Every structure is written in structure tokens, then in C-alpha cells.
Short mmCIF file of C-alpha atoms and ligand atoms in Angstrom, two decimals:
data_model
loop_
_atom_site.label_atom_id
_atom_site.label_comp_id
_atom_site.label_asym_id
_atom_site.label_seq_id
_atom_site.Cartn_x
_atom_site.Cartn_y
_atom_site.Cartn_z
CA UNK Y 133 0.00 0.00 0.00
CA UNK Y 134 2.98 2.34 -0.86
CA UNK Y 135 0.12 4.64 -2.42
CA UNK Y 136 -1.90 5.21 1.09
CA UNK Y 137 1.06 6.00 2.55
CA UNK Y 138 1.97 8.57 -0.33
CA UNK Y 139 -0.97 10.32 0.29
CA UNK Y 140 -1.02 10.82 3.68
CA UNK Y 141 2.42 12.49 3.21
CA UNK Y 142 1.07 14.44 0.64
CA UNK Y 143 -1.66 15.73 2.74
CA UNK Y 144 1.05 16.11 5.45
CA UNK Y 145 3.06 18.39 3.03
CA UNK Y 146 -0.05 20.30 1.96
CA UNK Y 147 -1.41 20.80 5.57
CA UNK Y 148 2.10 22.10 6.46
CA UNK Y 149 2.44 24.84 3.25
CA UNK Y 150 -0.75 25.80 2.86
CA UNK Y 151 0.08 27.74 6.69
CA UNK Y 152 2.34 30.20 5.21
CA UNK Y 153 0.14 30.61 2.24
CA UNK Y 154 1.77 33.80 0.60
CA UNK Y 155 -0.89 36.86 0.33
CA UNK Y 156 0.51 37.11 -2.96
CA UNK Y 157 -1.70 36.01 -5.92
CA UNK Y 158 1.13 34.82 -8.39
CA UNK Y 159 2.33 32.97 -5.19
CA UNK Y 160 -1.01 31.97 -4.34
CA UNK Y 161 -1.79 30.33 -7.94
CA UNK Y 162 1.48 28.32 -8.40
CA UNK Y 163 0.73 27.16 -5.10
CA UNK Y 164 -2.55 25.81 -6.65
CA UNK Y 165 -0.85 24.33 -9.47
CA UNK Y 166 2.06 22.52 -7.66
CA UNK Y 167 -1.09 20.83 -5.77
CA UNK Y 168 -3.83 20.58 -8.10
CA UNK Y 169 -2.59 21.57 -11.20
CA UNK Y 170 -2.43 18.64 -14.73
CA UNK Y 171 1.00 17.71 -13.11
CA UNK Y 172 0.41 18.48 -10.14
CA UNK Y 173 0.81 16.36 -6.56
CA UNK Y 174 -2.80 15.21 -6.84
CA UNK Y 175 -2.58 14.14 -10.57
CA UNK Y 176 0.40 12.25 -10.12
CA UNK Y 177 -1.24 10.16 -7.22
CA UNK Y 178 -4.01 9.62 -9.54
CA UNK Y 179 -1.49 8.36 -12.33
CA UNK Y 180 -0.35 6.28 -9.81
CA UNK Y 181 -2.97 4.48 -9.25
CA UNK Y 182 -3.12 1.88 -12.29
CA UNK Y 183 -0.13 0.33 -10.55
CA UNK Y 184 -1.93 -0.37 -7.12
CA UNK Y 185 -3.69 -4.15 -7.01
CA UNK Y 186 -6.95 -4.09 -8.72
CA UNK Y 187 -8.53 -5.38 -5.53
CA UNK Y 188 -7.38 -1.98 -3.84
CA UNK Y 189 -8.32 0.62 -6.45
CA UNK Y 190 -11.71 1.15 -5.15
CA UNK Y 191 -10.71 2.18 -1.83
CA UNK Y 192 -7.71 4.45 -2.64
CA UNK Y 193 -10.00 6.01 -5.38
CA UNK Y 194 -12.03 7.03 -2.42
CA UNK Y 195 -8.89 8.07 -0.81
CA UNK Y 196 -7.70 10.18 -3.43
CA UNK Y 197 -11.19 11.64 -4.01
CA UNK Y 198 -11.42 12.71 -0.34
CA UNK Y 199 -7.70 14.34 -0.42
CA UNK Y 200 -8.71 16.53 -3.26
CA UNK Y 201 -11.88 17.20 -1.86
CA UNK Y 202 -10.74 17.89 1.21
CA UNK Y 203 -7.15 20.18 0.38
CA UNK Y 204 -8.72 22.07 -2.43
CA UNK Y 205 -11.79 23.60 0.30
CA UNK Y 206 -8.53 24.61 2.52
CA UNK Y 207 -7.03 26.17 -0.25
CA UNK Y 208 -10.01 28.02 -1.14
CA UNK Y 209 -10.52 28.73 2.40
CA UNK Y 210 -7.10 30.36 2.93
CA UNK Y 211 -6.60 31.79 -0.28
CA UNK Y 212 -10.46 33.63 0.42
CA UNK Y 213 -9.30 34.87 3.61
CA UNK Y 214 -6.05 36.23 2.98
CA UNK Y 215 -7.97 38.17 -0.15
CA UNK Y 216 -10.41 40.01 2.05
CA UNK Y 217 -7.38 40.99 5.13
CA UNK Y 218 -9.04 37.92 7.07
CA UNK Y 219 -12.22 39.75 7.86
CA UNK Y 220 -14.29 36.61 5.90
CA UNK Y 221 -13.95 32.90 6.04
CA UNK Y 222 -14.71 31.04 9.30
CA UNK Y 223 -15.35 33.95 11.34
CA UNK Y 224 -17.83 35.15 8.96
CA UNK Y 225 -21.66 35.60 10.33
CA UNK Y 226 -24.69 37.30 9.14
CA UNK Y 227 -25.74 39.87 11.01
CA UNK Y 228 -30.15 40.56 11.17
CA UNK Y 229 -29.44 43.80 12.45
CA UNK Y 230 -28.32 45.41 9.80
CA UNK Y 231 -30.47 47.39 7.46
CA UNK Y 232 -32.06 45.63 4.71
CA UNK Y 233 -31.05 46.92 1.17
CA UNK Y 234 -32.98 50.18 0.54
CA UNK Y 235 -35.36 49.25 -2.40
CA UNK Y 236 -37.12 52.99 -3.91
CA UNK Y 237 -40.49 53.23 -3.13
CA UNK Y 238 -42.64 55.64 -5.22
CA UNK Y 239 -44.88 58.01 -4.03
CA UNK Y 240 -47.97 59.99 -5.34
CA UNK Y 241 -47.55 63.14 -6.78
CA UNK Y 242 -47.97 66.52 -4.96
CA UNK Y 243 -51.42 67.21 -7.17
CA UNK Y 244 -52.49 63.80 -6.94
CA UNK Y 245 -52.03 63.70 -3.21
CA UNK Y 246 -53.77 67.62 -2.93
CA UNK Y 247 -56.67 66.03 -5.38
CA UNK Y 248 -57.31 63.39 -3.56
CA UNK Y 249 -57.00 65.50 0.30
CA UNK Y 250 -60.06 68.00 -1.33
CA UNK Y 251 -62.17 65.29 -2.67
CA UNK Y 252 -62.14 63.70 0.66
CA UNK Y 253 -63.02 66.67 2.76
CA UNK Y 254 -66.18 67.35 0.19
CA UNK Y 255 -67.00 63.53 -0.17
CA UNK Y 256 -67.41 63.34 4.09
CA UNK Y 257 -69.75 66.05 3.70
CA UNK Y 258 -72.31 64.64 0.68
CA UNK Y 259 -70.69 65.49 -2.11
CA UNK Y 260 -70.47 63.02 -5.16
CA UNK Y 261 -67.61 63.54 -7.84
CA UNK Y 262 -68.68 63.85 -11.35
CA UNK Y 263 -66.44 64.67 -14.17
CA UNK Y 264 -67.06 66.57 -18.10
CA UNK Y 265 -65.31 67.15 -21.06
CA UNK Y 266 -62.16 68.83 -21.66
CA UNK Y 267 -63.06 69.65 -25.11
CA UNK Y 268 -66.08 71.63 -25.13
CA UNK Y 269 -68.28 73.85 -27.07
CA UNK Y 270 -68.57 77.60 -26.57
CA UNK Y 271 -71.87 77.43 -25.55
CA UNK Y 272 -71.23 75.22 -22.50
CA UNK Y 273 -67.80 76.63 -21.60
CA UNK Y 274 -69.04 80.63 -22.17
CA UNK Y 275 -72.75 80.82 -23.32
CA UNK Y 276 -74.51 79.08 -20.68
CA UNK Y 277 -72.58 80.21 -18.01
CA UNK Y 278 -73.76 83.48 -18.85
CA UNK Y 279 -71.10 85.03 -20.59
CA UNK Y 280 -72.06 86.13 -24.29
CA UNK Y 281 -69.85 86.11 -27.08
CA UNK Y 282 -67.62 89.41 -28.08
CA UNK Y 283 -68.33 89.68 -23.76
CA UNK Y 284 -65.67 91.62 -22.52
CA UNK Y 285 -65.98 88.90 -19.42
CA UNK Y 286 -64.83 86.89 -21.94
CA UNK Y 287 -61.19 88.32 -21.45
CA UNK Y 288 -60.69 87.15 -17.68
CA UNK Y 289 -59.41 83.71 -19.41
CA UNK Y 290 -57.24 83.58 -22.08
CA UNK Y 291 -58.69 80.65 -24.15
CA UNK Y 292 -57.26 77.72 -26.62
CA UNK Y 293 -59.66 77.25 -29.68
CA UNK Y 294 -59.97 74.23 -31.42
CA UNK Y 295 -62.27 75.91 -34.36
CA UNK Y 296 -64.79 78.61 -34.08
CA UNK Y 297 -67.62 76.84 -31.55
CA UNK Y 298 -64.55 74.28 -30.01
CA UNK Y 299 -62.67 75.42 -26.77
CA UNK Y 300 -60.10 73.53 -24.33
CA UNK Y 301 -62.29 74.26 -21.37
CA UNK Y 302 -61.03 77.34 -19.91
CA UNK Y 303 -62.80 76.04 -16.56
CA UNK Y 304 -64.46 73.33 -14.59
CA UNK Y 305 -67.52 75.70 -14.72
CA UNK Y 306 -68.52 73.90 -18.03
CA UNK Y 307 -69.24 70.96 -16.14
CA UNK Y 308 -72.11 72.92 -14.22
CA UNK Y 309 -74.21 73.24 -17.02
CA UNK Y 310 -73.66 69.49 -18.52
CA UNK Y 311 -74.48 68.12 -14.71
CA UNK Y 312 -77.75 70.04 -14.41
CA UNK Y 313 -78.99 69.45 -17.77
CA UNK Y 314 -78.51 65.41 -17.80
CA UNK Y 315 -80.05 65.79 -13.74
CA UNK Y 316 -82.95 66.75 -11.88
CA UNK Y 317 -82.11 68.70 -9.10
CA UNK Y 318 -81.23 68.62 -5.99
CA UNK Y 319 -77.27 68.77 -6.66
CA UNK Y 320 -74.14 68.02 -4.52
CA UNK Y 321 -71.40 67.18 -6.50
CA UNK Y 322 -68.00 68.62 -6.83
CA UNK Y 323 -65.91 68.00 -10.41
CA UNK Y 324 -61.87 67.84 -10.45
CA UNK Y 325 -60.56 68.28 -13.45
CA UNK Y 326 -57.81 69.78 -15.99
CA UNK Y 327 -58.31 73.01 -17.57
CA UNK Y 328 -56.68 74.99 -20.26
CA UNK Y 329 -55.38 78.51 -20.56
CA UNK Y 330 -53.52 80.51 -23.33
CA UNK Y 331 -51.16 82.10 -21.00
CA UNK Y 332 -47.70 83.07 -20.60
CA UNK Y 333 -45.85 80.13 -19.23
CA UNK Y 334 -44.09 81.57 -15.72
CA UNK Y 335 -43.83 80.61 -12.45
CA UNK Y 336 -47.28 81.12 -11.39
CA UNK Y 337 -48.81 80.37 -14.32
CA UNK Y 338 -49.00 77.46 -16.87
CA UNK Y 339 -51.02 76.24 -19.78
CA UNK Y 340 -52.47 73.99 -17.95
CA UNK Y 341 -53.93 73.27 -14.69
CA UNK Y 342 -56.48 71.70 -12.45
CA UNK Y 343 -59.45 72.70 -10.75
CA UNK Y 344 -62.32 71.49 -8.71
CA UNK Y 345 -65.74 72.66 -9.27
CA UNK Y 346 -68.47 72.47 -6.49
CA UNK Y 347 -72.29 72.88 -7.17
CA UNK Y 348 -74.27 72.56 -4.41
CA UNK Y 349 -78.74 73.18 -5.77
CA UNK Y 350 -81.60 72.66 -3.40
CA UNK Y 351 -84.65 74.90 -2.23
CA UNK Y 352 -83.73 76.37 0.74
CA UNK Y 353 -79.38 77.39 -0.35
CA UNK Y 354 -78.28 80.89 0.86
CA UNK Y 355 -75.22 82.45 1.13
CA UNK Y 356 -74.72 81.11 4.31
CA UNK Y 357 -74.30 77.57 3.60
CA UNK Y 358 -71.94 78.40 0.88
CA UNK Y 359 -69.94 80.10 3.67
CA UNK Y 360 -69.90 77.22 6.13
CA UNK Y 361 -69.23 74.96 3.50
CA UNK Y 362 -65.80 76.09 2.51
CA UNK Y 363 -64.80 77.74 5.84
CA UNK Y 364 -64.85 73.98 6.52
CA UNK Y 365 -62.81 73.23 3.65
CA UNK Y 366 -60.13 75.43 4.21
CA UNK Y 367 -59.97 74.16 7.95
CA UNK Y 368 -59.66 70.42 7.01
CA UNK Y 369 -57.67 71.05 4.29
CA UNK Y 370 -54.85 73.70 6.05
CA UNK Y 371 -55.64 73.47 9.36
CA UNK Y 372 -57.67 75.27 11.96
CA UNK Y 373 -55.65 78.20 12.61
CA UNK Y 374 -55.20 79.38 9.00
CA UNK Y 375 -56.50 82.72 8.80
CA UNK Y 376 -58.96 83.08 5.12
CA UNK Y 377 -61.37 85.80 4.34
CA UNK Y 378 -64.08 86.06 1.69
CA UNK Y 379 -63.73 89.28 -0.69
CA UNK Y 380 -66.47 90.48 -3.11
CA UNK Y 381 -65.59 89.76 -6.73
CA UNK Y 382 -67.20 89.20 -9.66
CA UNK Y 383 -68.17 86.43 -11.95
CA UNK Y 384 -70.98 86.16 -14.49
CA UNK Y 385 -72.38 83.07 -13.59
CA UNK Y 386 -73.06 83.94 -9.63
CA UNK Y 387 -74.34 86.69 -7.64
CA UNK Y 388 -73.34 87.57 -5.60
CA UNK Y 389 -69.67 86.56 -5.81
CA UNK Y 390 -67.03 86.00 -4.00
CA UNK Y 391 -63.20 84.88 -4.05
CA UNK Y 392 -61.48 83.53 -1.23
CA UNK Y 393 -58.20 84.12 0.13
CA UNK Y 394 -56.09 82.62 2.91
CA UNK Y 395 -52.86 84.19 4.59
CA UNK Y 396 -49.19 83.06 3.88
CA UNK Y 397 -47.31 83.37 7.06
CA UNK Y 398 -44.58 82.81 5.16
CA UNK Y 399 -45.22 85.35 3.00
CA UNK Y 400 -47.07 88.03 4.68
CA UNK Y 401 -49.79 88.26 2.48
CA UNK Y 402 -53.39 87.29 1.44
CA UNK Y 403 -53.31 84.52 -1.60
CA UNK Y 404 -56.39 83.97 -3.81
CA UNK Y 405 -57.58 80.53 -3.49
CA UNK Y 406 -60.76 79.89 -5.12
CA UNK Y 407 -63.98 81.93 -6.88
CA UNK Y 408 -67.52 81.80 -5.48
CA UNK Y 409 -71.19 82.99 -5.30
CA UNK Y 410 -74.70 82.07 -5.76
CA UNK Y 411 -75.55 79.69 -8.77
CA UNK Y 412 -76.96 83.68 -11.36
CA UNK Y 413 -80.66 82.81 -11.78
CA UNK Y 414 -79.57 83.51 -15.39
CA UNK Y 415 -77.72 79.94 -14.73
CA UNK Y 416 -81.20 78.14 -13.70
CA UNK Y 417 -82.89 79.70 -16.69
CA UNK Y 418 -80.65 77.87 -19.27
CA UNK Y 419 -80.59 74.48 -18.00
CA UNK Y 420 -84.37 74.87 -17.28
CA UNK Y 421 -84.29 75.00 -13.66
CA UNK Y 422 -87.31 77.08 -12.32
CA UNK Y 423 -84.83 79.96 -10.34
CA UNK Y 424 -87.93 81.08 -8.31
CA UNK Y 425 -87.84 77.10 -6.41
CA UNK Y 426 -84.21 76.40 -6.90
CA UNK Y 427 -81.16 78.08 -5.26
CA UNK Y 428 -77.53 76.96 -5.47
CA UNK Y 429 -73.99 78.14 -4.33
CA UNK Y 430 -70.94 76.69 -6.56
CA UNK Y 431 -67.41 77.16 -5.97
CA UNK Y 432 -64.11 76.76 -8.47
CA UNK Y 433 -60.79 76.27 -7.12
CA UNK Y 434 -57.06 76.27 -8.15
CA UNK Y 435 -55.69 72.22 -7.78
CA UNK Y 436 -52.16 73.60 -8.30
CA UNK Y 437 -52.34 76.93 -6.05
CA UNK Y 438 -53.41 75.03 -3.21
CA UNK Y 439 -50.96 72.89 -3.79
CA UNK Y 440 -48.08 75.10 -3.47
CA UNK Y 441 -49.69 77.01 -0.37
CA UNK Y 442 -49.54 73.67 1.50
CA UNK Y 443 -46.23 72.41 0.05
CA UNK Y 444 -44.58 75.68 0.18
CA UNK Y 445 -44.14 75.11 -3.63
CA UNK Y 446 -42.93 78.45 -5.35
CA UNK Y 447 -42.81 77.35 -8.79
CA UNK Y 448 -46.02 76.02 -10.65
CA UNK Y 449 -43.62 74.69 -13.60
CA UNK Y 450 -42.39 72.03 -10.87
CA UNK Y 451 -45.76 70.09 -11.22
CA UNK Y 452 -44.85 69.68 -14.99
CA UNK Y 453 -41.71 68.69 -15.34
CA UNK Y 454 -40.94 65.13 -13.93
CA UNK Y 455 -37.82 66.16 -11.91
CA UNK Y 456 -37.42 63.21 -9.85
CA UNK Y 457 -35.15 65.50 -7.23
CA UNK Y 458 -38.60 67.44 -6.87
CA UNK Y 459 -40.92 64.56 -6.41
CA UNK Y 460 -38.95 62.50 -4.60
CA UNK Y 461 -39.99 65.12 -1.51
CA UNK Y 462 -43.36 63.91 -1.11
N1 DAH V 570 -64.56 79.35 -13.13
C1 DAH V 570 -63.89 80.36 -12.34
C2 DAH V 570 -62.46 80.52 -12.83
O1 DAH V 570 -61.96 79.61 -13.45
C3 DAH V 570 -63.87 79.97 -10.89
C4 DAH V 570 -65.23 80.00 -10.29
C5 DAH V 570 -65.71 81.16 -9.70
C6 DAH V 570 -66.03 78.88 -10.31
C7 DAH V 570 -66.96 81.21 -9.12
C8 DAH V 570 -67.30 78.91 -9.75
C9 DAH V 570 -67.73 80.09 -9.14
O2 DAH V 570 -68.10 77.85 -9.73
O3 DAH V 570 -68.97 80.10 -8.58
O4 DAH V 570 -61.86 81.52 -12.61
#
């Protein structure tokens, strides 16, 4: 059995080098090859082994297998560990306290999120959404809401044509008039929506923006309830101690009208935040509701100036342009 006892100096040898195992890599890999290399000590063992007794192959096959086995995991071993300063390999453990891998969750968008907070407040007080079309005729977008054509009310908002009787609606307003026509009233229903304006792109105004609408119809609707309505709005939606005021203004579909404004602490003045008024009997009268049974308030309000009051957004352009370094903030 000259071949057992040739491998157990050969492990001998191995177990004795592979201590001072340089750190080395050129060392390191003629190391591997004087071991386990085509010529190497292994291989020649193997080679060796058509002259053992046929009756003893089996067993020092096993042998063999389990010297190669078991030197070339110790060389891997060492050779591991000397590669990463010996801060790996048998000492290594995995440690459950550390912080998993940070995977990027995404979030809504600022509008989305200021959407959704305003149809929440109105929808926990009886108000359904409903929702019109963005392409519109004059009559619906202008006309019916009481504002002729060649109206000089006409130029409070710069409008997109499509062709002479098309628009982009200008407003959610349009909406009013396509609600009450298709319904019998009483109304509660509050419309979010994009609208369209031919303005000078800055950075408080865009092209585009949203609103949301309110109409509110039933017999007995004064001014009152319009009040109490959004003073409870502007409480849920920016917190009790925001200080808002209503201001007479005008618009031709309500009378009386009003715009609200709430104060910027941060800064120091009054900021326009929606339109208001009474539903103009003039309203009623085209959508054939009797004016003399039916009252209504109705309410329009910037999606995108809110927005930035809450946010402390200074830039309307930031909505628009998909800067993840912006979004990523909400
Ligand atoms: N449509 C108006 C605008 O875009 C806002 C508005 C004012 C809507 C008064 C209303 C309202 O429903 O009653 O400027």
C-alpha cells in the first residue's frame, strides 16, 4: 500500500504549506498548481494508481477523491481569507441587524395627493364627484354660463380654440351646465378636473392646470351655507388656525360673488384661493331649472395653487416637469 502512505504524506506536506500561504496572488496560484494543477501532486497520485492491485483501487480512489476534496476547500478557504485581510472565512456571520437593502419606493404626486385630500373633505360632507369634457363647445364653456360672445368677461381667461364653436375648457364651470342638464335637481357634486389657458408660461402660471368645481342646488341654499361649506374646507384642508377671508368679486355666472383668500405666514400676504357665489338665476334659466324654487352656491378652485400654499411650492412649472429630485420630496 505504498500509495496510502503517499498520500497521507502528501496531505502532510499540503497541511504544512498551505500555513504560510503567501498573500501574494502569483504565489497563491502556483501554489494551486504545484497541488492541483495537470502535473500536479494530486494528478500524479491519480497516475499512480493503475499500478496499485486491482482489488485496492476502489478504496484508494475514495482516498484520493477525499484528499482533493478535502485540500482544495482549505485552499479556497485560505486563499479567500487572505484576499479580504481575514475579515471573511470562518469567522464570517450574518448579522439581522443590519439594514435591509434600501429598495425605492414611489410616491404619489404633490397634485395627486392635494386632489385626492379636497375630494375627501367634500366627499365626508355629501358630495359626489362627477367629471365633463375637456373639449367643449362655446356654448357650455361661455354661453350658458352666462357670458355672451364678443363679452368683454370673456377676457378674464385667455382661451385655446380648437375651431370657431370648439374650446379647451377654460374652466371646470362647463361641467355645471352638462351636470344640471342630464339631472334633476337637488345637486351636490363637486368636479376635479384639468383646464386649459392661453397664458404666458411663468412661475405662477401654466397652460395647464387643475381645478375642482363644487355645485351645491336645493330649495332652501343661501349664502350662508356656501360660507360654512368652505370655511370647513379650508380648515380640514390647512388646518384650523389658518386665517382666510371672503372678498367680493365678480363672476358672471353667480351673484353675488365672491373669491377667497387665505394668509401666507410665510409670505405676509393674502393669496387667492378659489372663486364663489350664488348659482346667477340667469344659470337656472338655461338648464331649465325654475330659479324662483331652486337656489344653489358653486365654488371653483385652483388644484395647483393650493398645492403650493400647503407644500410651500414656489414654482407652478415644478408640477410639470418630472424632476425626480422634486418629487422625490413627497
Ligand atoms: N370658473 C372660475 C375661474 O376659473 C372659478 C369660479 C368662480 C367657479 C366662481 C365657480 C364660481 O363655480 O362660482 O376663474
Amino acid at each position: 500500500m505504498d500509495l496510502k502512505r503517499s498520500i497521507e504524506s502528501v496531505r502532510k506536506s499540503f497541511l504544512a504549506d498551505i500555513e504560510n500561504l503567501p498573500a501574494d496572488p502569483q504565489k497563491q496560484e502556483s501554489f494551486r498548481v504545484r497541488y492541483f494543477g495537470r502535473k500536479g501532486e494530486i494528478a500524479s497520485l491519480f497516475h499512480n494508481l493503475k499500478d496499485a492491485k486491482p482489488s485496492d483501487r476502489p478504496q484508494l480512489g475514495q482516498l484520493l477523491n477525499d484528499l482533493r476534496e478535502d485540500l482544495f476547500s482549505a485552499f479556497e478557504e485560505k486563499a479567500g481569507k487572505s484576499k479580504s485581510d481575514g475579515k471573511s472565512g470562518e469567522n464570517e456571520h450574518v448579522d439581522v441587524s443590519l439594514p435591509g437593502l434600501h429598495l425605492p419606493a414611489g410616491s404619489l404626486h404633490p397634485l395627486h395627493q392635494t386632489l385626492k385630500d379636497i375630494k375627501d373633505i367634500f366627499m365626508s360632507i355629501g358630495f359626489s364627484v362627477a367629471y365633463g369634457p375637456e373639449i367643449d363647445d362655446d356654448y357650455h364653456n361661455f354661453q350658458a354660463l352666462n357670458i355672451p360672445k364678443h363679452h368683454p368677461a370673456r377676457d378674464m381667461q385667455d382661451t385655446f380654440f380648437v375651431d370657431d364653436n370648439t374650446v379647451l375648457r377654460t374652466h371646470t364651470s362647463n361641467v355645471q351646465i352638462h351636470l344640471m342638464e342630464d339631472e334633476e335637481p337637488p345637486l351636490r357634486f363637486i368636479v376635479p378636473g384639468r383646464v386649459y389657458r392661453n397664458e404666458a408660461i411663468s412661475f405662477k402660471s401654466y397652460c395647464l392646470f387643475h381645478q375642482v368645481e363644487g355645485l351645491f342646488v336645493d330649495k332652501n341654499v343661501s349664502f350662508p351655507d356656501l360660507k360654512g361649506t368652505l370655511e370647513l374646507f379650508v380648515n380640514r384642508c390647512f388646518g384650523s388656525d389658518v386665517k382666510m377671508r371672503f372678498r367680493p368679486s365678480f363672476f358672471p355666472f353667480t351673484e353675488p360673488s365672491a373669491e377667497v383668500d387665505i394668509w401666507s405666514e410665510s409670505r405676509g400676504e393674502w393669496l387667492e384661493i378659489l372663486g364663489c357665489g350664488m348659482v346667477d338665476p340667469e344659470v337656472f334659466k338655461n338648464v331649465g331649472y325654475d330659479p324662483k324654487i331652486w337656489h344653489g352656491f358653486a365654488f371653483g378652485m385652483g388644484v395647483e395653487r393650493i398645492a403650493m400654499l400647503k407644500y410651500g411650492i414656489d414654482d407652478i412649472r415644478l408640477f410639470y416637469q418630472g424632476d425626480a429630485r422634486f418629487l422625490e420630496q413627497f
